[in-house]
Amino acid sequence: MSTILEMRDITKEFPGVKALDRVNLSVKTGEIHALVGENGAGKSTLMKVLSGVYPHGTYDGEIVFDGEVQSFRTIRDSEAVGIAIIHQELALVPLLSVAENIFLGNERAAGGIIDWRQTERRAAELLERVGLNESPKTPVGDLGLGKQQLVEIAKALSKDVRLLILDEPTSSLNEQDSEKLLSLLKEFRRQGVTSILISHKLNEISQVADTITVLRDGSTVSRLDCSGGISEDDIIRDMVGRALDDRFPPREPTFTEEVALEVVNWTVHHPIDADRIVVRDVSFHVRKGEVLGIAGLMGAGRTELAMSLFGRSYGRDISGSAKINGQPVDLSSVRRAINAGLAYATEDRKTYGLVLEDTIRRNISMAKLDAVADGMVLNRARETEVAERYRERLNIKSSSIEQETVNLSGGNQQKVVLSKWLFADPDILILDEPTRGIDVGAKFEIYTVIRDLAKQGKAIVVISSEMPELLGITDRLYVMNEGRFVGEMPTHEASQEKIMARIIKTGERVT
Ligand SMILES: Nc1ncnc2c1ncn2[C@@H]1O[C@H](COP(=O)(O)OP(=O)(O)OP(=O)(O)O)[C@@H](O)[C@H]1O
Ligand SMILES: [Mg+2]
């Protein structure tokens, strides 16, 4: 097999951080090459160097693509030779249609006039190729994150790609959709398209990768050939520099009989399409000291349920009641919800979770500024001390707490979101996909924090698409499907099969 890409001695510095230190990457034509490493190891940065996001001249080292030394000045330059990158944070325009997004900046025009019919026809073909069953006319904002991901891939394919770079493409997908995406990559491999795949889901990596490059702290530590099969433990050892014995902390039940939050007959309508019911007659409770899981497929309505509870941040015509510690509560605004002791850590950190242009320090203290202020005056020293504490506790990788969160690696941004809600110290904490994009070692840290909170008597609700995670850290589970709660079980009696069986059974009933 020939080599399509050779990156040699790549060094990239940001003020105060050496993100890449003489990194080497060699990719063979037509293979699926995985790039793995802990949060902040430099994976995204390396791919931004490759695709021209960081122009030639702003890094040291050499890129050889297709036998030629390349010096890309812009993304357009790398696209011109057939490199397409799909970033960790999706970059679609929500108000534009699927077709418009696919051809944005690359419009199908004849004599300066955009040919809509051709645009939509071509978009429909690309959607079919990626297996997305949606109209090209649908606004992207109406699609879930998983579907948006497929639109991004369709967009890449529209540019006759030879090397497709996917930065954590499956982090927001459920198992089925991830499976589909991985098959898509294998299909591309048959067609001779090379891909570079970044992922923290090591089971996926060991399933599809031909070769793996492991980065640690901005350096290449190993290059693994997977032709003879590879175990997740082998990858982990190189990633973190030691073997990881357990994926989950021990689960000692700490729940009491006291109900912290009780929700009865909660129903939520779609914010625009008011006839559509997104959450239907849901009743549930979570006890003090309990870690409760909500399992379900993407689109089941879990995030909508959580957001509608948290200050009506989602939906309209919301009905039902909620009690905290046995008392009826008013959760009708975010401020009231926080005051009632409820917090919601979002799955979508970019839109709702962080003020990106603000520092780590301020993002962490934001939801509870009064705790770092004397009256109306902010106490900077106390705020700093708090931020330092969480930086250490969750091992947030950054040059300092004064760094703007926009420049943090994806996984480290997620840790800041978590810190913010931990510091807010709610009685009931809803965590929506808390470990999305988080590396395997840091996941363990976050699970430990969750179990500790339960030990302190907090009630924790975890929404997750990763069933092993729900099975590994919760005490009890609800299964949600198509807006309803369709099952409940203690976790020690649960299994992936049981959960899926509930989903499939109720799915048949509804359709
Ligand atoms: N624009 C920037 N300014 C300053 N520092 C940056 C910038 N971009 C990245 N960094 C730093 O460079 C390092 C590598 O970041 P990078 O995003 O490449 O990590 P990653 O391996 O992709 O991590 P993750 O798995 O969390 O996505 C991190 O320490 C990050 O804070
Ligand atoms: Mg990254």
XYZ file of C-alpha atoms and ligand atoms in Angstrom:
543
model
C 0.000 0.000 0.000
C 1.295 3.441 -0.819
C 1.443 6.305 1.624
C -1.017 9.123 0.997
C 0.013 11.344 3.884
C 3.159 11.952 5.829
C 3.291 14.603 8.566
C 6.838 15.056 9.829
C 8.077 16.715 13.000
C 5.045 18.905 13.373
C 5.398 21.442 16.164
C 2.660 23.919 17.011
C 2.703 26.410 19.822
C 0.029 28.632 21.271
C 0.840 31.340 23.780
C 1.863 29.401 26.855
C 1.177 25.937 25.389
C 3.164 23.662 23.156
C 0.222 21.747 21.718
C 2.327 19.617 19.363
C 5.956 18.699 19.789
C 7.588 17.035 16.757
C 4.612 14.830 15.942
C 4.836 12.265 13.167
C 1.883 10.752 11.364
C 1.997 8.411 8.409
C -1.215 7.315 6.698
C -1.556 4.675 3.997
C -3.773 5.088 0.970
C -7.264 3.698 1.501
C -6.936 2.841 5.171
C -8.898 3.899 8.213
C -6.319 5.496 10.451
C -7.312 6.192 14.031
C -5.854 9.031 16.044
C -6.275 8.594 19.777
C -5.085 10.254 22.966
C -6.297 11.902 26.128
C -8.184 15.204 26.193
C -5.777 17.925 25.195
C -3.232 15.514 23.681
C -3.232 17.498 20.441
C -5.415 15.456 18.097
C -7.654 18.264 16.874
C -4.721 20.632 16.599
C -2.813 18.187 14.401
C -5.802 17.877 12.087
C -6.209 21.637 11.943
C -2.592 21.915 10.876
C -3.215 19.307 8.207
C -6.315 20.960 6.805
C -4.960 24.483 6.647
C -6.998 25.901 9.520
C -3.588 26.794 10.936
C -1.796 28.070 7.842
C 1.636 27.055 6.682
C 4.143 29.202 8.537
C 2.298 29.070 11.855
C 3.739 25.630 12.645
C 7.044 23.850 12.126
C 7.503 20.627 10.216
C 6.440 19.241 6.888
C 3.275 17.870 5.321
C 3.589 15.530 2.358
C 0.304 14.629 0.683
C 0.217 12.532 -2.456
C 3.994 12.640 -2.746
C 4.172 16.424 -2.713
C 5.193 18.819 0.006
C 2.175 20.961 0.793
C 1.921 24.400 2.254
C -1.754 25.081 2.749
C -2.626 28.643 3.547
C -6.358 28.117 3.966
C -8.891 25.311 4.238
C -9.647 25.869 0.561
C -6.070 24.880 -0.306
C -6.388 21.543 1.464
C -9.813 20.973 -0.039
C -8.365 21.552 -3.466
C -6.173 18.452 -3.107
C -9.052 16.387 -1.714
C -8.769 16.752 2.062
C -12.000 17.343 3.955
C -12.324 17.808 7.694
C -15.388 17.459 9.851
C -14.737 19.307 13.059
C -15.484 18.231 16.574
C -17.928 21.080 16.993
C -20.274 21.052 14.044
C -20.293 24.134 11.922
C -23.646 24.052 10.187
C -25.992 27.010 9.890
C -29.191 26.034 11.738
C -31.589 28.248 9.821
C -30.429 27.096 6.402
C -31.763 23.954 4.789
C -29.866 20.692 4.526
C -29.173 21.333 0.841
C -28.046 24.904 1.468
C -25.677 23.743 4.150
C -24.187 21.032 1.979
C -23.360 23.461 -0.779
C -22.619 26.499 1.333
C -19.548 28.201 -0.104
C -19.631 25.728 -2.957
C -22.929 26.693 -4.575
C -24.244 25.052 -7.684
C -24.585 28.070 -9.906
C -25.106 28.694 -13.565
C -24.187 32.193 -14.690
C -24.164 33.491 -11.147
C -27.648 32.198 -10.358
C -27.971 29.336 -7.921
C -29.622 26.356 -9.529
C -31.927 25.161 -6.749
C -33.286 22.191 -8.565
C -29.827 20.825 -9.222
C -28.720 21.689 -5.687
C -31.566 19.732 -4.185
C -31.179 16.797 -6.513
C -27.482 16.520 -5.796
C -28.145 16.955 -2.072
C -30.690 14.138 -2.182
C -28.083 11.850 -3.789
C -25.535 12.675 -1.126
C -28.068 12.162 1.652
C -28.783 8.742 0.247
C -25.092 7.947 0.159
C -24.760 8.715 3.868
C -28.046 7.013 4.682
C -29.918 10.070 5.917
C -33.603 9.930 5.268
C -34.538 13.619 5.336
C -35.727 16.167 2.831
C -32.985 18.465 1.482
C -35.369 21.308 2.313
C -35.441 20.629 6.065
C -33.761 23.355 8.130
C -30.659 21.871 9.746
C -31.684 23.300 13.125
C -34.655 20.906 13.152
C -32.363 17.891 13.010
C -30.760 16.231 15.999
C -27.003 16.292 16.420
C -26.638 12.809 14.936
C -28.352 13.750 11.739
C -26.436 17.004 11.532
C -23.299 14.902 11.622
C -24.442 13.023 8.550
C -25.147 16.336 6.814
C -21.544 17.323 7.547
C -20.321 14.122 5.943
C -22.548 14.670 2.932
C -21.039 18.139 2.687
C -17.542 16.642 2.695
C -18.501 14.129 0.027
C -19.820 16.920 -2.178
C -16.216 18.030 -2.618
C -14.764 14.815 -4.104
C -12.848 13.931 -1.043
C -9.774 11.648 -0.994
C -8.876 12.009 2.668
C -11.755 12.413 5.060
C -10.917 13.573 8.577
C -13.535 12.954 11.235
C -12.972 14.516 14.631
C -15.108 12.537 17.092
C -17.936 11.905 14.656
C -19.790 9.461 16.868
C -19.561 11.308 20.165
C -23.126 12.561 19.830
C -24.522 9.479 18.147
C -26.291 6.551 19.728
C -25.044 3.037 19.147
C -27.161 2.353 16.089
C -26.219 5.565 14.357
C -22.570 5.095 15.254
C -22.701 1.631 13.779
C -24.131 3.106 10.604
C -21.431 5.712 10.435
C -18.686 3.152 10.895
C -20.144 1.028 8.104
C -20.103 4.149 6.002
C -16.382 4.540 6.685
C -15.799 0.925 5.708
C -17.746 1.538 2.532
C -15.534 4.548 1.802
C -12.509 2.319 2.376
C -13.775 -0.061 -0.315
C -14.132 2.937 -2.609
C -10.528 3.924 -1.943
C -11.233 6.951 0.250
C -8.754 7.246 3.117
C -10.032 8.355 6.497
C -8.550 9.607 9.708
C -10.809 8.948 12.650
C -10.507 10.591 16.052
C -12.569 8.968 18.770
C -12.664 8.295 22.489
C -14.828 5.253 21.878
C -12.118 2.650 21.849
C -14.459 -0.202 20.996
C -15.148 1.542 17.701
C -11.493 2.103 17.078
C -10.571 -1.513 17.639
C -13.448 -2.473 15.375
C -12.597 -0.416 12.278
C -9.044 0.918 12.424
C -6.283 -0.473 10.230
C -3.622 1.556 12.002
C -3.648 3.632 15.186
C -1.433 6.551 16.083
C -1.391 7.413 19.768
C -0.625 10.951 20.938
C 0.214 11.890 24.479
C 0.934 15.436 25.663
C 1.594 16.638 22.142
C 3.954 13.832 21.121
C 3.550 10.659 19.124
C 3.974 7.749 21.513
C 3.158 4.811 19.276
C 1.871 3.545 15.996
C -0.118 0.321 16.253
C -0.803 -2.024 13.372
C -4.237 -3.566 13.822
C -4.062 -6.251 11.145
C -3.690 -8.941 13.799
C -6.472 -7.430 15.921
C -5.994 -5.053 18.804
C -7.450 -4.903 22.301
C -8.797 -1.801 23.998
C -6.411 -2.395 26.860
C -3.442 -2.126 24.497
C -4.688 1.231 23.264
C -5.379 2.497 26.778
C -1.918 1.565 27.983
C -0.315 3.726 25.320
C -2.831 6.533 25.775
C -2.518 7.004 29.503
C 0.902 5.467 30.019
C -0.361 2.756 32.347
C -2.972 0.029 32.456
C -6.423 1.018 33.658
C -7.805 -1.711 35.880
C -11.407 -0.598 36.148
C -13.642 1.463 33.948
C -16.085 2.255 36.744
C -15.623 3.019 40.427
C -17.193 0.501 42.808
C -20.897 1.104 43.234
C -21.972 1.099 46.824
C -25.634 1.995 46.977
C -26.059 5.205 48.950
C -29.669 6.005 48.194
C -32.227 6.634 50.886
C -35.995 6.331 50.803
C -36.388 10.097 50.760
C -37.579 11.382 47.408
C -35.661 14.442 46.254
C -37.509 15.171 43.035
C -40.852 13.870 41.968
C -42.363 14.659 38.596
C -45.949 13.726 37.780
C -47.689 13.578 34.392
C -45.194 15.820 32.671
C -46.192 16.643 29.106
C -44.359 18.936 26.736
C -45.259 20.134 23.271
C -42.842 21.013 20.508
C -41.905 24.722 20.676
C -42.876 25.458 17.077
C -45.114 22.627 16.025
C -47.489 22.852 18.993
C -49.530 19.822 17.971
C -46.526 17.584 18.364
C -46.100 16.059 21.808
C -42.432 15.524 22.602
C -42.755 14.358 26.196
C -45.936 12.472 27.015
C -47.292 12.017 30.488
C -43.986 11.198 32.124
C -43.869 10.455 35.854
C -40.716 9.620 37.748
C -38.817 10.233 40.944
C -35.239 10.288 42.120
C -34.210 9.734 45.714
C -31.559 11.409 47.811
C -28.250 9.657 47.366
C -29.409 7.930 44.224
C -27.873 7.886 40.757
C -30.753 7.476 38.369
C -30.296 6.731 34.686
C -32.555 7.497 31.755
C -31.830 5.210 28.842
C -33.223 5.584 25.368
C -32.384 6.125 21.761
C -31.501 9.496 20.415
C -34.685 11.468 19.861
C -36.494 9.648 22.659
C -37.188 12.992 24.335
C -34.760 12.766 27.234
C -33.033 16.106 26.680
C -36.398 17.757 26.031
C -37.707 16.358 29.306
C -34.700 17.639 31.234
C -34.698 21.057 29.604
C -38.429 21.544 30.061
C -38.019 20.799 33.763
C -35.077 23.153 34.058
C -36.827 26.516 33.829
C -38.903 25.604 30.790
C -35.828 25.941 28.621
C -37.555 23.814 26.038
C -41.066 23.401 24.697
C -44.467 24.970 25.156
C -47.823 24.046 26.664
C -45.985 22.269 29.449
C -48.244 20.526 31.937
C -47.670 18.354 34.971
C -46.265 18.979 38.395
C -42.959 18.742 40.195
C -42.140 18.434 43.880
C -38.783 18.855 45.522
C -38.408 17.316 48.974
C -42.135 16.762 48.994
C -43.003 20.405 48.368
C -44.543 21.696 45.145
C -42.011 23.888 43.347
C -42.092 26.560 40.715
C -39.573 25.687 38.018
C -40.855 28.174 35.481
C -37.553 30.005 34.930
C -33.933 28.933 35.046
C -33.289 31.186 38.022
C -36.246 29.677 39.932
C -35.104 26.161 39.068
C -31.593 26.870 40.339
C -32.997 28.444 43.497
C -35.165 25.368 44.037
C -31.984 23.282 44.007
C -32.117 21.901 40.497
C -29.304 22.039 37.931
C -28.978 20.761 34.405
C -25.613 20.219 32.727
C -26.278 20.320 29.028
C -25.221 17.925 26.308
C -24.698 20.847 23.970
C -21.859 22.691 25.657
C -21.315 25.174 22.898
C -24.817 26.605 22.789
C -25.928 26.430 26.391
C -23.070 25.263 28.548
C -20.293 27.809 28.271
C -19.645 31.433 27.587
C -16.852 30.625 25.193
C -15.105 33.975 25.201
C -14.977 33.993 28.970
C -12.270 32.433 31.129
C -12.355 29.068 32.845
C -12.494 30.961 36.144
C -15.669 32.859 35.299
C -17.393 29.934 33.606
C -17.015 27.843 36.729
C -18.338 30.463 39.131
C -21.084 31.684 36.827
C -24.055 29.747 38.154
C -23.284 30.703 41.743
C -21.623 34.082 41.678
C -22.979 35.036 45.095
C -20.746 32.381 46.634
C -17.636 34.167 45.372
C -18.852 37.682 46.150
C -19.035 39.847 49.228
C -22.426 41.379 48.816
C -22.439 42.885 45.368
C -18.669 42.854 44.994
C -16.946 39.950 43.360
C -14.107 38.489 45.372
C -11.571 37.656 42.697
C -9.292 35.721 45.031
C -12.076 33.429 46.130
C -13.232 32.932 42.561
C -9.682 32.015 41.585
C -9.355 29.603 44.432
C -12.596 27.854 43.467
C -11.576 27.568 39.837
C -8.163 26.193 40.768
C -9.801 23.591 42.953
C -11.982 22.279 40.135
C -9.174 22.453 37.620
C -7.217 20.122 39.812
C -10.097 17.883 40.770
C -11.220 17.223 37.199
C -7.755 17.568 35.732
C -8.696 20.320 33.291
C -5.806 20.747 30.884
C -5.105 24.420 30.222
C -2.313 26.948 30.502
C -4.139 28.581 33.427
C -7.650 29.263 34.701
C -7.431 32.583 32.867
C -7.555 30.796 29.521
C -10.676 31.442 27.453
C -12.752 28.300 27.205
C -13.021 28.695 23.442
C -9.391 27.559 23.181
C -9.769 24.462 25.304
C -9.879 21.009 23.783
C -13.386 19.577 23.483
C -13.093 17.236 26.418
C -11.692 19.950 28.636
C -14.598 22.252 27.768
C -16.903 19.512 28.943
C -15.020 19.338 32.228
C -15.552 23.086 32.734
C -19.311 22.659 32.216
C -19.315 19.945 34.830
C -17.252 22.025 37.248
C -19.703 24.865 36.945
C -22.617 22.718 38.072
C -20.638 20.943 40.736
C -19.744 24.294 42.212
C -23.364 25.457 42.007
C -23.939 22.623 44.480
C -27.526 21.716 43.580
C -29.534 19.107 45.476
C -30.639 17.560 42.234
C -28.274 17.442 39.307
C -29.325 16.342 35.850
C -26.342 15.402 33.714
C -27.017 15.119 29.999
C -24.321 13.047 28.276
C -21.758 14.002 30.938
C -18.845 12.135 29.373
C -19.337 12.994 25.752
C -15.921 13.524 24.216
C -14.143 12.684 27.465
C -11.164 10.359 27.425
C -11.217 7.011 29.124
C -9.137 8.043 32.142
C -11.084 11.242 32.776
C -14.352 9.342 32.468
C -13.359 7.348 35.491
C -12.716 10.613 37.366
C -16.150 11.921 36.442
C -17.854 8.701 37.506
C -16.052 8.971 40.811
C -17.300 12.535 41.249
C -20.856 11.379 40.487
C -20.681 8.571 43.048
C -19.228 10.998 45.616
C -22.092 13.415 45.079
C -24.545 10.591 45.665
C -22.681 9.709 48.833
C -23.228 13.294 49.998
C -26.963 12.767 49.583
C -27.416 14.492 46.231
C -29.865 13.110 43.714
C -28.269 12.600 40.323
C -30.034 11.955 37.037
C -27.819 10.752 34.207
C -28.966 10.824 30.604
C -26.602 8.853 28.423
C -26.500 7.135 25.085
C -23.749 4.854 26.264
C -25.495 1.937 27.839
C -22.370 0.468 29.453
C -22.003 3.805 31.229
C -25.576 3.749 32.533
C -25.167 0.154 33.617
C -21.837 0.971 35.252
C -22.763 3.976 37.387
C -26.503 4.131 38.100
C -28.624 2.539 40.820
C -31.887 2.497 38.916
C -32.968 3.061 35.339
C -35.914 4.324 33.392
C -36.236 3.595 29.707
C -37.659 6.325 27.522
C -38.937 5.879 24.008
C -40.807 8.217 21.695
C -41.588 10.667 24.469
C -42.813 8.142 27.030
C -41.332 6.269 29.916
C -41.663 2.635 28.959
C -39.781 0.776 31.627
C -38.145 0.983 35.015
C -35.672 -1.394 36.629
C -32.996 -1.511 39.286
C -29.668 -1.420 37.493
C -28.462 -4.688 38.977
C -31.321 -6.392 37.142
C -30.757 -4.470 33.900
C -28.820 -5.337 30.761
C -28.437 -3.818 27.313
C -30.703 -6.533 25.956
C -33.440 -5.790 28.488
C -33.318 -2.084 27.757
C -33.417 -2.618 24.004
C -36.285 -5.063 24.416
C -38.336 -2.370 26.167
C -37.574 0.083 23.413
C -38.396 -2.285 20.587
C -41.578 -3.559 22.195
C -42.972 -0.116 22.844
C -41.793 1.105 19.455
C -43.957 -1.545 17.825
C -46.931 -0.537 19.911
C -46.653 3.083 18.914
C -46.072 2.609 15.207
N -6.360 28.278 19.899
C -5.732 27.804 20.984
N -5.129 28.636 21.857
C -4.487 28.178 22.952
N -4.374 26.882 23.255
C -4.940 25.994 22.438
C -5.651 26.404 21.265
N -6.111 25.294 20.632
C -5.719 24.252 21.379
N -5.000 24.662 22.456
C -4.392 23.792 23.478
O -3.645 22.792 22.796
C -3.767 21.533 23.455
C -4.245 20.472 22.497
O -5.599 20.704 22.193
P -6.434 19.810 21.189
O -7.743 20.492 20.987
O -5.638 19.521 19.981
O -6.641 18.453 22.034
P -7.409 17.114 21.638
O -6.416 16.007 21.635
O -8.186 17.319 20.402
O -8.362 16.906 22.907
P -9.912 16.420 23.029
O -9.884 14.931 23.067
O -10.349 16.958 24.364
O -10.674 16.988 21.912
C -4.673 21.764 24.638
O -3.877 21.963 25.771
C -5.425 23.042 24.287
O -5.807 23.754 25.432
Mg -10.219 17.426 20.003
